[in-house]
């Protein structure tokens, strides 16, 4: 790919559907995580099993008043290890200005106070927003042939390590690439076409109606509670992706990046390419 | 220091405003109706199809988890328990040709179906129970729903702190599902008072709140708008989805 000749050129990079779905995903991710934590709070434990089985417990948040104590405590249990998290998790912000026994704090849940029904209506609605935005994005990828810029080619696999070295400042220049560098391509493919379908599937596996239709689905995931664990782990991956995404948006020219995701137009930099 | 304080307080102000907006939107009836509208999509796409997975005796939770309202403490219910439900009747009325008042013995004389199924609570937990009882379809076949009947409302004997009774509803399709039963036994013994004696709903294709306990009155209706707050169930009236398959 050309690299020097394109510097300073302005290209139309993101279609209106791509931009709209991007911001819908951002909103959906925020709402789904916060309402999901609200839902989690109703049963703040995760078992690697079908029905609940405390001997298969992987993660739990608990709070209460230990015998003989005068102050409530909050605890987190992960794979056999227990941590005191009083004030942050387990015994924390109740979303109404006080503190109570509660897994995730009020400032992280939607709504802030304990309300499973409220959390569920947000969650089920924005699950649809996520899915429909993915469908719309997928259609525009095909129609505008944008998939060609995203698909991983043999040289992309070879260039993953050099690209990572460049990000780590162990290499002066990135390997030549098109619209997206190999790490971007890999990440976007995993997030869009692996993590998004999986988080929807693991969520649906919790549904007794769905379980009756697609019985093997819940079983493949290890059962209903195990599906809940997968769903939670995928959320953690999404948060990890989001954090990385934000860091890189700012590290690679925040204004140009954000502007291009609003207007569609992107100013090509020194190493930027166009095309596959 | 001042600057840090300023940043911290601005951030928490943004956070609090965010919480405030989220809470206000959650409580707004129009927003709630918009968000709940996907109920129709979920009901249409998932619905009540297929069969809930059946387990084996080895999977059963012998101490089946208790949840929901307290066991009824009314004089009527205590009287029922005292005389082993001899005076209890399961009334079936509303839009039916043959109104019924079943005794427990009459229900037990009908074909009984056993299912070992997973009970999935809306809170997220699951437990497995062995349920035995009468198909709702068989009860309705005797009562004969009339033309125009669409829903089956299950009225219960338990009440909340304010005295509001528990109730639930299914449409006729969900009620006719072969695993939708009026359970009489749990884990090879007649239901105990805490688990909904003498008759409770068990519908494994939907979340636990549909499996109403202490049922004593089945009402066949064309719409449930006139029943309590009109959303089709106690928890539905409190904001939960009517379609509880998801």
Coordinates of C-alpha atoms in Angstrom, one line a residue:
Chain A
X1 CA 0.0 0.0 0.0
X2 CA 1.0 3.6 -0.5
X3 CA 1.8 5.4 2.6
X4 CA 3.6 8.7 2.1
X5 CA 1.6 9.9 -0.9
X6 CA -1.7 10.0 0.9
X7 CA -0.8 12.1 3.9
X8 CA -3.1 15.0 4.3
X9 CA -5.8 13.7 2.0
X10 CA -9.3 13.6 3.3
X11 CA -11.3 10.4 2.6
X12 CA -14.8 9.4 3.3
X13 CA -14.3 6.5 5.6
X14 CA -17.5 5.7 7.5
X15 CA -20.9 5.4 5.9
X16 CA -23.9 6.9 7.7
X17 CA -25.0 3.4 8.7
X18 CA -21.6 2.6 10.1
X19 CA -21.5 5.8 12.1
X20 CA -25.0 5.4 13.4
X21 CA -24.4 1.8 14.4
X22 CA -21.1 2.8 16.1
X23 CA -22.9 5.3 18.4
X24 CA -25.8 3.0 18.9
X25 CA -23.4 0.3 20.1
X26 CA -21.7 2.8 22.4
X27 CA -25.0 3.7 23.9
X28 CA -26.2 0.0 24.0
X29 CA -22.9 -1.1 25.7
X30 CA -23.3 1.5 28.4
X31 CA -27.0 0.7 29.0
X32 CA -26.5 -3.1 28.7
X33 CA -23.6 -3.2 31.2
X34 CA -25.3 -1.0 33.7
X35 CA -28.7 -2.7 33.5
X36 CA -26.9 -6.1 33.4
X37 CA -25.2 -5.3 36.7
X38 CA -28.6 -4.4 38.1
X39 CA -29.9 -7.8 37.0
X40 CA -26.7 -9.5 38.3
X41 CA -27.4 -7.9 41.7
X42 CA -30.6 -10.0 42.1
X43 CA -28.5 -13.2 42.3
X44 CA -24.9 -12.0 42.8
X45 CA -23.2 -15.4 42.2
X46 CA -22.0 -17.3 39.2
X47 CA -21.8 -21.1 39.1
X48 CA -20.2 -23.3 36.5
X49 CA -23.2 -25.5 36.4
X50 CA -26.8 -25.9 35.0
X51 CA -28.9 -25.4 38.1
X52 CA -27.2 -23.5 40.9
X53 CA -24.6 -25.5 42.7
X54 CA -22.5 -23.8 45.4
X55 CA -19.8 -26.4 45.0
X56 CA -19.2 -25.1 41.4
X57 CA -19.2 -21.5 42.5
X58 CA -16.7 -19.3 40.6
X59 CA -17.6 -15.8 41.6
X60 CA -19.8 -14.2 44.2
X61 CA -20.3 -10.9 45.8
X62 CA -21.8 -11.0 49.3
X63 CA -22.4 -8.6 52.2
X64 CA -23.8 -8.6 55.7
X65 CA -23.1 -8.2 59.3
X66 CA -20.6 -10.8 60.6
X67 CA -21.5 -12.3 64.0
X68 CA -20.3 -10.1 66.8
X69 CA -19.4 -7.2 64.6
X70 CA -21.1 -3.8 64.6
X71 CA -20.3 -2.9 61.0
X72 CA -21.5 -4.5 57.8
X73 CA -18.8 -5.8 55.4
X74 CA -18.7 -6.6 51.7
X75 CA -16.8 -9.5 50.2
X76 CA -15.9 -10.7 46.8
X77 CA -15.2 -14.4 46.2
X78 CA -13.3 -15.5 43.1
X79 CA -12.2 -19.1 42.5
X80 CA -11.5 -19.9 46.2
X81 CA -10.1 -16.5 47.1
X82 CA -12.1 -14.0 49.3
X83 CA -11.4 -10.3 49.3
X84 CA -12.8 -7.6 51.6
X85 CA -14.4 -5.0 49.4
X86 CA -16.5 -3.1 52.0
X87 CA -17.8 0.2 50.6
X88 CA -17.1 -0.8 47.0
X89 CA -18.8 -4.2 46.4
X90 CA -21.1 -6.3 48.6
X91 CA -21.8 -3.5 51.1
X92 CA -21.9 -0.3 49.1
X93 CA -23.7 2.7 47.6
X94 CA -27.4 1.8 47.5
X95 CA -28.1 4.3 44.7
X96 CA -30.2 6.4 47.1
X97 CA -27.6 8.3 49.0
X98 CA -26.9 5.6 51.6
X99 CA -25.2 2.2 51.9
X100 CA -26.7 -1.3 52.0
X101 CA -25.9 -4.9 51.3
X102 CA -25.7 -4.9 47.5
X103 CA -23.3 -6.5 45.0
X104 CA -22.5 -3.7 42.5
X105 CA -22.9 -0.1 43.7
X106 CA -25.7 2.1 42.7
X107 CA -23.5 4.4 40.5
X108 CA -22.8 1.4 38.3
X109 CA -26.3 0.1 37.8
X110 CA -29.4 1.2 35.9
X111 CA -31.5 2.3 37.6
X112 CA -29.2 3.2 40.5
X113 CA -31.5 1.7 43.2
X114 CA -32.4 -2.0 43.4
X115 CA -35.1 -2.6 40.7
X116 CA -34.8 -5.8 38.8
X117 CA -37.9 -5.1 36.6
X118 CA -36.5 -1.7 35.6
X119 CA -33.1 -3.3 34.8
X120 CA -34.7 -6.0 32.7
X121 CA -36.8 -3.6 30.5
X122 CA -33.6 -1.6 29.7
X123 CA -31.6 -4.7 29.1
X124 CA -34.1 -6.5 26.8
X125 CA -34.7 -3.3 24.7
X126 CA -31.0 -2.5 24.2
X127 CA -30.3 -6.1 23.4
X128 CA -32.4 -5.5 20.4
X129 CA -30.6 -2.2 19.6
X130 CA -27.3 -4.1 19.6
X131 CA -28.6 -6.8 17.4
X132 CA -30.4 -4.5 14.9
X133 CA -27.3 -2.2 14.7
X134 CA -25.2 -5.2 13.9
X135 CA -27.6 -6.4 11.2
X136 CA -27.6 -2.9 9.7
X137 CA -23.9 -2.6 9.8
X138 CA -23.5 -6.1 8.3
X139 CA -25.8 -5.1 5.4
X140 CA -23.8 -1.9 4.7
X141 CA -20.6 -3.9 4.8
X142 CA -21.8 -6.1 2.0
X143 CA -23.6 -3.3 0.0
X144 CA -20.7 -0.8 0.2
X145 CA -18.1 -3.6 -0.1
X146 CA -16.6 -2.4 3.1
X147 CA -15.9 -6.0 4.2
X148 CA -12.9 -5.9 1.8
X149 CA -11.2 -3.4 4.1
X150 CA -11.9 -5.6 7.2
X151 CA -11.1 -9.1 6.0
X152 CA -7.8 -10.6 7.2
X153 CA -5.3 -11.4 4.5
X154 CA -2.3 -13.6 4.8
X155 CA 0.0 -10.6 5.1
X156 CA -2.2 -9.2 7.9
X157 CA -1.4 -12.3 10.0
X158 CA 2.3 -11.8 9.3
X159 CA 2.1 -8.2 10.2
X160 CA 0.3 -8.6 13.6
X161 CA 3.6 -8.8 15.6
X162 CA 5.3 -5.9 13.8
X163 CA 2.2 -3.8 14.3
X164 CA 2.1 -4.7 18.0
X165 CA 5.8 -3.8 18.3
X166 CA 5.0 -0.4 16.7
X167 CA 2.3 0.2 19.3
X168 CA 4.8 -0.7 22.0
X169 CA 7.3 1.8 20.5
X170 CA 9.7 -1.0 19.8
X171 CA 9.5 -0.4 16.0
X172 CA 9.8 2.9 14.2
X173 CA 7.1 2.5 11.5
X174 CA 4.0 0.4 11.3
X175 CA 3.9 -2.3 8.6
X176 CA 2.2 -0.9 5.5
X177 CA -1.6 -1.4 5.6
X178 CA -4.8 -0.2 4.1
X179 CA -7.7 1.5 5.8
X180 CA -7.2 -0.6 8.9
X181 CA -4.0 -2.0 10.3
X182 CA -3.8 -5.8 11.0
X183 CA -4.5 -5.4 14.7
X184 CA -7.5 -3.2 14.0
X185 CA -8.8 -5.8 11.5
X186 CA -8.3 -8.6 13.9
X187 CA -9.9 -6.7 16.8
X188 CA -12.9 -5.5 14.9
X189 CA -13.5 -9.0 13.5
X190 CA -13.4 -10.5 16.9
X191 CA -15.6 -7.8 18.5
X192 CA -18.2 -7.6 15.7
X193 CA -18.4 -11.2 14.6
X194 CA -17.4 -13.3 17.6
X195 CA -18.1 -11.3 20.8
X196 CA -21.3 -9.6 19.7
X197 CA -23.0 -12.8 18.5
X198 CA -21.7 -14.7 21.5
X199 CA -23.0 -12.2 24.1
X200 CA -26.4 -12.4 22.4
X201 CA -26.3 -16.2 22.3
X202 CA -25.2 -16.5 25.9
X203 CA -27.9 -14.1 27.0
X204 CA -30.6 -16.0 25.1
X205 CA -29.4 -19.2 26.7
X206 CA -30.7 -17.9 30.0
X207 CA -34.2 -17.7 28.6
X208 CA -36.4 -20.7 29.5
X209 CA -38.5 -20.1 26.4
X210 CA -35.3 -20.3 24.2
X211 CA -34.0 -23.3 26.1
X212 CA -37.2 -25.2 25.2
X213 CA -36.6 -24.4 21.5
X214 CA -32.9 -24.7 21.2
X215 CA -32.2 -27.2 23.9
X216 CA -28.6 -28.1 22.9
X217 CA -27.6 -24.4 23.1
X218 CA -27.8 -24.1 26.8
X219 CA -26.3 -27.5 27.2
X220 CA -23.3 -26.7 25.0
X221 CA -22.6 -23.7 27.2
X222 CA -22.6 -26.0 30.3
X223 CA -26.1 -25.2 31.5
X224 CA -28.1 -22.1 32.4
X225 CA -25.9 -20.9 35.3
X226 CA -22.8 -21.6 33.2
X227 CA -24.3 -19.5 30.4
X228 CA -24.7 -16.7 32.9
X229 CA -21.0 -17.0 33.7
X230 CA -20.1 -16.8 30.0
X231 CA -22.4 -13.8 29.6
X232 CA -20.7 -12.1 32.5
X233 CA -17.1 -12.9 31.2
X234 CA -18.1 -11.6 27.7
X235 CA -19.2 -8.4 29.4
X236 CA -15.8 -8.1 31.0
X237 CA -14.2 -8.6 27.6
X238 CA -16.3 -5.8 26.1
X239 CA -15.3 -3.5 28.9
X240 CA -11.6 -4.4 28.2
X241 CA -12.2 -3.7 24.5
X242 CA -13.9 -0.4 25.3
X243 CA -11.0 0.7 27.5
X244 CA -8.4 -0.2 24.8
X245 CA -10.5 1.5 22.1
X246 CA -10.7 4.7 24.1
X247 CA -7.0 4.8 24.8
X248 CA -6.2 4.2 21.1
X249 CA -8.7 6.8 19.9
X250 CA -6.9 9.4 22.0
X251 CA -3.4 8.0 21.2
X252 CA -3.9 8.2 17.4
X253 CA -5.5 11.7 17.1
X254 CA -8.7 12.0 19.1
X255 CA -10.1 14.9 17.1
X256 CA -9.6 13.3 13.7
X257 CA -10.9 10.0 14.9
X258 CA -14.0 11.3 16.7
X259 CA -14.8 13.8 13.8
X260 CA -14.6 11.0 11.3
X261 CA -17.0 8.9 13.3
X262 CA -19.4 11.9 13.3
X263 CA -19.0 13.3 9.8
X264 CA -17.5 10.2 8.0
X265 CA -14.5 12.2 6.7
X266 CA -11.0 11.2 7.9
X267 CA -7.7 13.1 7.5
X268 CA -5.1 10.6 6.4
X269 CA -1.9 10.7 8.5
X270 CA 1.6 9.7 7.7
X271 CA 1.1 5.9 8.0
X272 CA -2.6 5.7 7.0
X273 CA -3.7 3.8 3.9
X274 CA -6.8 3.3 2.0
X275 CA -8.4 0.1 0.9
X276 CA -7.9 -3.5 1.9
Chain B
X1 CA -5.5 19.9 45.9
X2 CA -8.3 22.4 45.1
X3 CA -8.1 21.4 41.4
X4 CA -8.3 17.7 42.3
X5 CA -11.3 18.4 44.6
X6 CA -12.9 20.3 41.8
X7 CA -12.3 17.5 39.3
X8 CA -13.5 14.9 41.7
X9 CA -16.7 16.8 42.6
X10 CA -17.4 17.6 38.9
X11 CA -17.0 13.9 38.1
X12 CA -19.3 12.8 40.9
X13 CA -21.8 15.6 39.8
X14 CA -21.8 14.1 36.3
X15 CA -22.2 10.7 37.8
X16 CA -25.0 11.7 40.0
X17 CA -26.7 13.5 37.1
X18 CA -26.3 10.3 35.0
X19 CA -27.9 8.3 37.8
X20 CA -30.7 10.9 38.1
X21 CA -31.4 10.8 34.4
X22 CA -31.3 7.0 34.3
X23 CA -33.7 6.8 37.3
X24 CA -36.1 9.4 36.0
X25 CA -36.2 7.6 32.6
X26 CA -36.8 4.3 34.3
X27 CA -39.7 5.7 36.3
X28 CA -41.2 7.5 33.3
X29 CA -44.3 5.6 32.1
X30 CA -43.8 6.5 28.4
X31 CA -40.2 5.4 28.4
X32 CA -41.2 2.2 30.3
X33 CA -43.8 1.5 27.6
X34 CA -41.3 2.1 24.8
X35 CA -38.7 -0.2 26.5
X36 CA -41.3 -2.8 27.2
X37 CA -42.6 -2.8 23.6
X38 CA -39.9 -5.4 22.7
X39 CA -42.0 -7.9 24.8
X40 CA -44.1 -8.3 21.6
X41 CA -41.0 -9.2 19.5
X42 CA -39.7 -11.6 22.2
X43 CA -43.1 -13.2 22.5
X44 CA -43.5 -13.5 18.8
X45 CA -40.0 -14.9 18.1
X46 CA -39.4 -17.1 21.1
X47 CA -43.0 -17.8 22.2
X48 CA -43.9 -21.1 23.7
X49 CA -42.4 -23.7 21.4
X50 CA -40.6 -27.0 21.9
X51 CA -40.3 -28.8 25.2
X52 CA -38.4 -27.8 28.3
X53 CA -35.5 -30.2 29.1
X54 CA -36.5 -33.0 31.4
X55 CA -34.0 -34.2 34.0
X56 CA -33.5 -37.3 36.1
X57 CA -34.2 -38.0 39.7
X58 CA -30.5 -37.6 40.5
X59 CA -30.7 -33.9 39.4
X60 CA -33.6 -33.0 41.8
X61 CA -33.1 -30.4 44.5
X62 CA -34.6 -32.2 47.6
X63 CA -35.0 -29.0 49.5
X64 CA -36.6 -27.0 46.7
X65 CA -35.7 -23.3 47.1
X66 CA -38.5 -21.1 48.6
X67 CA -39.1 -17.7 47.1
X68 CA -42.0 -15.2 46.7
X69 CA -44.7 -14.3 49.2
X70 CA -45.1 -15.8 52.6
X71 CA -47.4 -18.8 53.0
X72 CA -51.0 -17.5 53.3
X73 CA -52.0 -16.8 56.9
X74 CA -55.7 -16.2 56.3
X75 CA -58.2 -18.0 58.5
X76 CA -59.5 -19.7 55.3
X77 CA -56.1 -21.1 54.3
X78 CA -55.3 -22.2 57.9
X79 CA -58.6 -23.9 57.9
X80 CA -57.8 -25.7 54.6
X81 CA -54.5 -26.9 56.0
X82 CA -56.2 -28.1 59.2
X83 CA -58.7 -30.3 57.4
X84 CA -56.2 -31.4 54.7
X85 CA -57.8 -29.3 52.0
X86 CA -61.1 -31.2 52.2
X87 CA -63.0 -27.9 51.9
X88 CA -60.7 -26.5 49.2
X89 CA -62.1 -26.1 45.7
X90 CA -60.4 -25.1 42.5
X91 CA -62.9 -22.9 40.8
X92 CA -62.8 -22.6 37.0
X93 CA -65.1 -19.9 35.6
X94 CA -65.3 -16.9 33.4
X95 CA -65.7 -17.5 29.7
X96 CA -66.4 -21.2 29.9
X97 CA -69.4 -23.4 29.1
X98 CA -69.0 -25.7 32.1
X99 CA -68.0 -23.9 35.3
X100 CA -66.1 -26.2 37.6
X101 CA -65.2 -26.5 41.3
X102 CA -62.7 -29.3 41.6
X103 CA -61.8 -30.9 44.9
X104 CA -58.2 -32.1 45.3
X105 CA -59.4 -35.7 45.1
X106 CA -61.1 -35.0 41.8
X107 CA -57.9 -33.4 40.4
X108 CA -55.9 -36.4 41.6
X109 CA -58.4 -38.7 39.8
X110 CA -57.5 -37.0 36.5
X111 CA -54.5 -38.2 34.4
X112 CA -51.4 -37.0 36.2
X113 CA -48.2 -36.0 34.5
X114 CA -44.7 -36.1 36.0
X115 CA -42.0 -33.7 34.9
X116 CA -38.5 -33.1 36.3
X117 CA -37.7 -29.7 35.0
X118 CA -35.6 -26.7 35.9
X119 CA -37.2 -23.8 37.5
X120 CA -35.6 -20.6 36.2
X121 CA -36.1 -17.6 38.5
X122 CA -36.2 -14.1 37.0
X123 CA -33.6 -13.2 39.6
X124 CA -31.2 -15.5 37.8
X125 CA -31.0 -18.7 39.9
X126 CA -32.2 -22.1 38.9
X127 CA -33.3 -25.2 40.8
X128 CA -34.7 -28.6 39.6
X129 CA -37.9 -30.1 41.0
X130 CA -40.0 -33.2 40.3
X131 CA -43.5 -32.0 39.7
X132 CA -46.6 -34.1 39.3
X133 CA -50.0 -32.7 38.5
X134 CA -52.8 -32.1 36.0
X135 CA -52.4 -30.6 32.6
X136 CA -54.0 -27.2 32.4
X137 CA -55.1 -28.3 29.0
X138 CA -57.1 -31.2 30.6
X139 CA -58.8 -28.9 33.1
X140 CA -59.7 -26.4 30.3
X141 CA -61.0 -29.3 28.1
X142 CA -63.5 -30.1 30.8
X143 CA -64.5 -26.4 31.4
X144 CA -64.7 -25.7 27.6
X145 CA -63.5 -22.1 26.9
X146 CA -66.0 -20.1 24.9
X147 CA -65.5 -18.4 21.6
X148 CA -63.4 -15.2 22.1
X149 CA -61.6 -16.5 25.2
X150 CA -57.9 -15.6 25.0
X151 CA -56.3 -15.7 28.4
X152 CA -56.3 -17.9 31.6
X153 CA -55.9 -15.9 34.8
X154 CA -54.7 -17.8 37.9
X155 CA -55.9 -16.3 41.1
X156 CA -54.0 -17.1 44.3
X157 CA -54.6 -17.2 48.0
X158 CA -51.3 -15.4 49.0
X159 CA -51.2 -11.7 49.4
X160 CA -48.4 -9.1 49.7
X161 CA -47.8 -6.7 52.6
X162 CA -50.6 -4.4 51.4
X163 CA -53.0 -7.3 51.1
X164 CA -52.9 -7.4 47.3
X165 CA -53.3 -10.9 46.1
X166 CA -50.9 -12.7 43.8
X167 CA -52.1 -13.7 40.3
X168 CA -50.8 -14.6 37.0
X169 CA -52.0 -15.2 33.4
X170 CA -51.2 -17.2 30.3
X171 CA -52.6 -17.1 26.9
X172 CA -54.5 -20.1 25.7
X173 CA -51.6 -21.3 23.6
X174 CA -49.2 -21.2 26.6
X175 CA -51.9 -22.8 28.8
X176 CA -52.3 -25.7 26.3
X177 CA -48.6 -26.6 26.3
X178 CA -48.2 -30.2 27.5
X179 CA -45.7 -29.2 30.2
X180 CA -48.0 -26.5 31.6
X181 CA -49.5 -28.2 34.7
X182 CA -51.3 -27.6 37.9
X183 CA -48.9 -29.3 40.2
X184 CA -50.1 -31.3 43.2
X185 CA -46.9 -33.0 44.2
X186 CA -43.3 -31.8 44.5
X187 CA -40.5 -34.4 44.8
X188 CA -42.8 -37.4 45.3
X189 CA -44.9 -35.9 48.1
X190 CA -48.0 -33.7 48.1
X191 CA -47.0 -30.0 48.0
X192 CA -46.4 -28.7 51.4
X193 CA -48.0 -25.4 52.5
X194 CA -44.8 -23.4 51.8
X195 CA -44.5 -24.7 48.2
X196 CA -48.1 -23.7 47.3
X197 CA -50.4 -26.5 48.6
X198 CA -52.7 -27.8 47.5
X199 CA -52.4 -26.6 43.8
X200 CA -49.8 -24.5 42.1
X201 CA -48.8 -23.7 38.6
X202 CA -45.7 -25.1 37.0
X203 CA -44.7 -23.8 33.6
X204 CA -41.1 -24.7 32.8
X205 CA -41.0 -22.8 29.5
X206 CA -41.3 -19.5 31.4
X207 CA -39.7 -17.7 34.3
X208 CA -40.6 -18.7 37.9
X209 CA -43.0 -15.9 38.6
X210 CA -45.5 -17.4 36.1
X211 CA -45.6 -20.6 38.3
X212 CA -48.0 -19.1 40.8
X213 CA -48.5 -20.9 44.1
X214 CA -51.7 -21.4 46.1
X215 CA -54.0 -21.2 43.1
X216 CA -57.7 -21.5 43.9
X217 CA -59.4 -19.8 41.0
X218 CA -58.9 -20.1 37.3
X219 CA -60.7 -17.4 35.3
X220 CA -60.9 -17.6 31.5
X221 CA -61.1 -14.1 30.0
X222 CA -60.9 -12.3 26.7
X223 CA -58.6 -9.6 28.2
X224 CA -57.0 -9.2 31.6
X225 CA -57.3 -5.4 31.5
X226 CA -59.9 -5.5 34.2
X227 CA -57.9 -7.7 36.6
X228 CA -56.1 -5.6 39.2
X229 CA -53.8 -3.2 37.5
X230 CA -54.4 -4.8 34.1
X231 CA -50.9 -6.0 33.2
X232 CA -51.7 -9.7 33.6
X233 CA -50.0 -10.5 36.8
X234 CA -48.8 -9.3 40.2
X235 CA -45.2 -8.8 39.1
X236 CA -46.3 -7.5 35.6
X237 CA -48.3 -4.8 37.5
X238 CA -45.0 -4.0 39.2
X239 CA -43.2 -3.5 35.8
X240 CA -42.1 -7.1 34.9
X241 CA -42.7 -8.4 31.4
X242 CA -45.9 -10.2 30.7
X243 CA -44.1 -12.6 28.4
X244 CA -41.8 -14.4 30.8
X245 CA -40.1 -16.8 28.3
X246 CA -37.0 -14.5 28.4

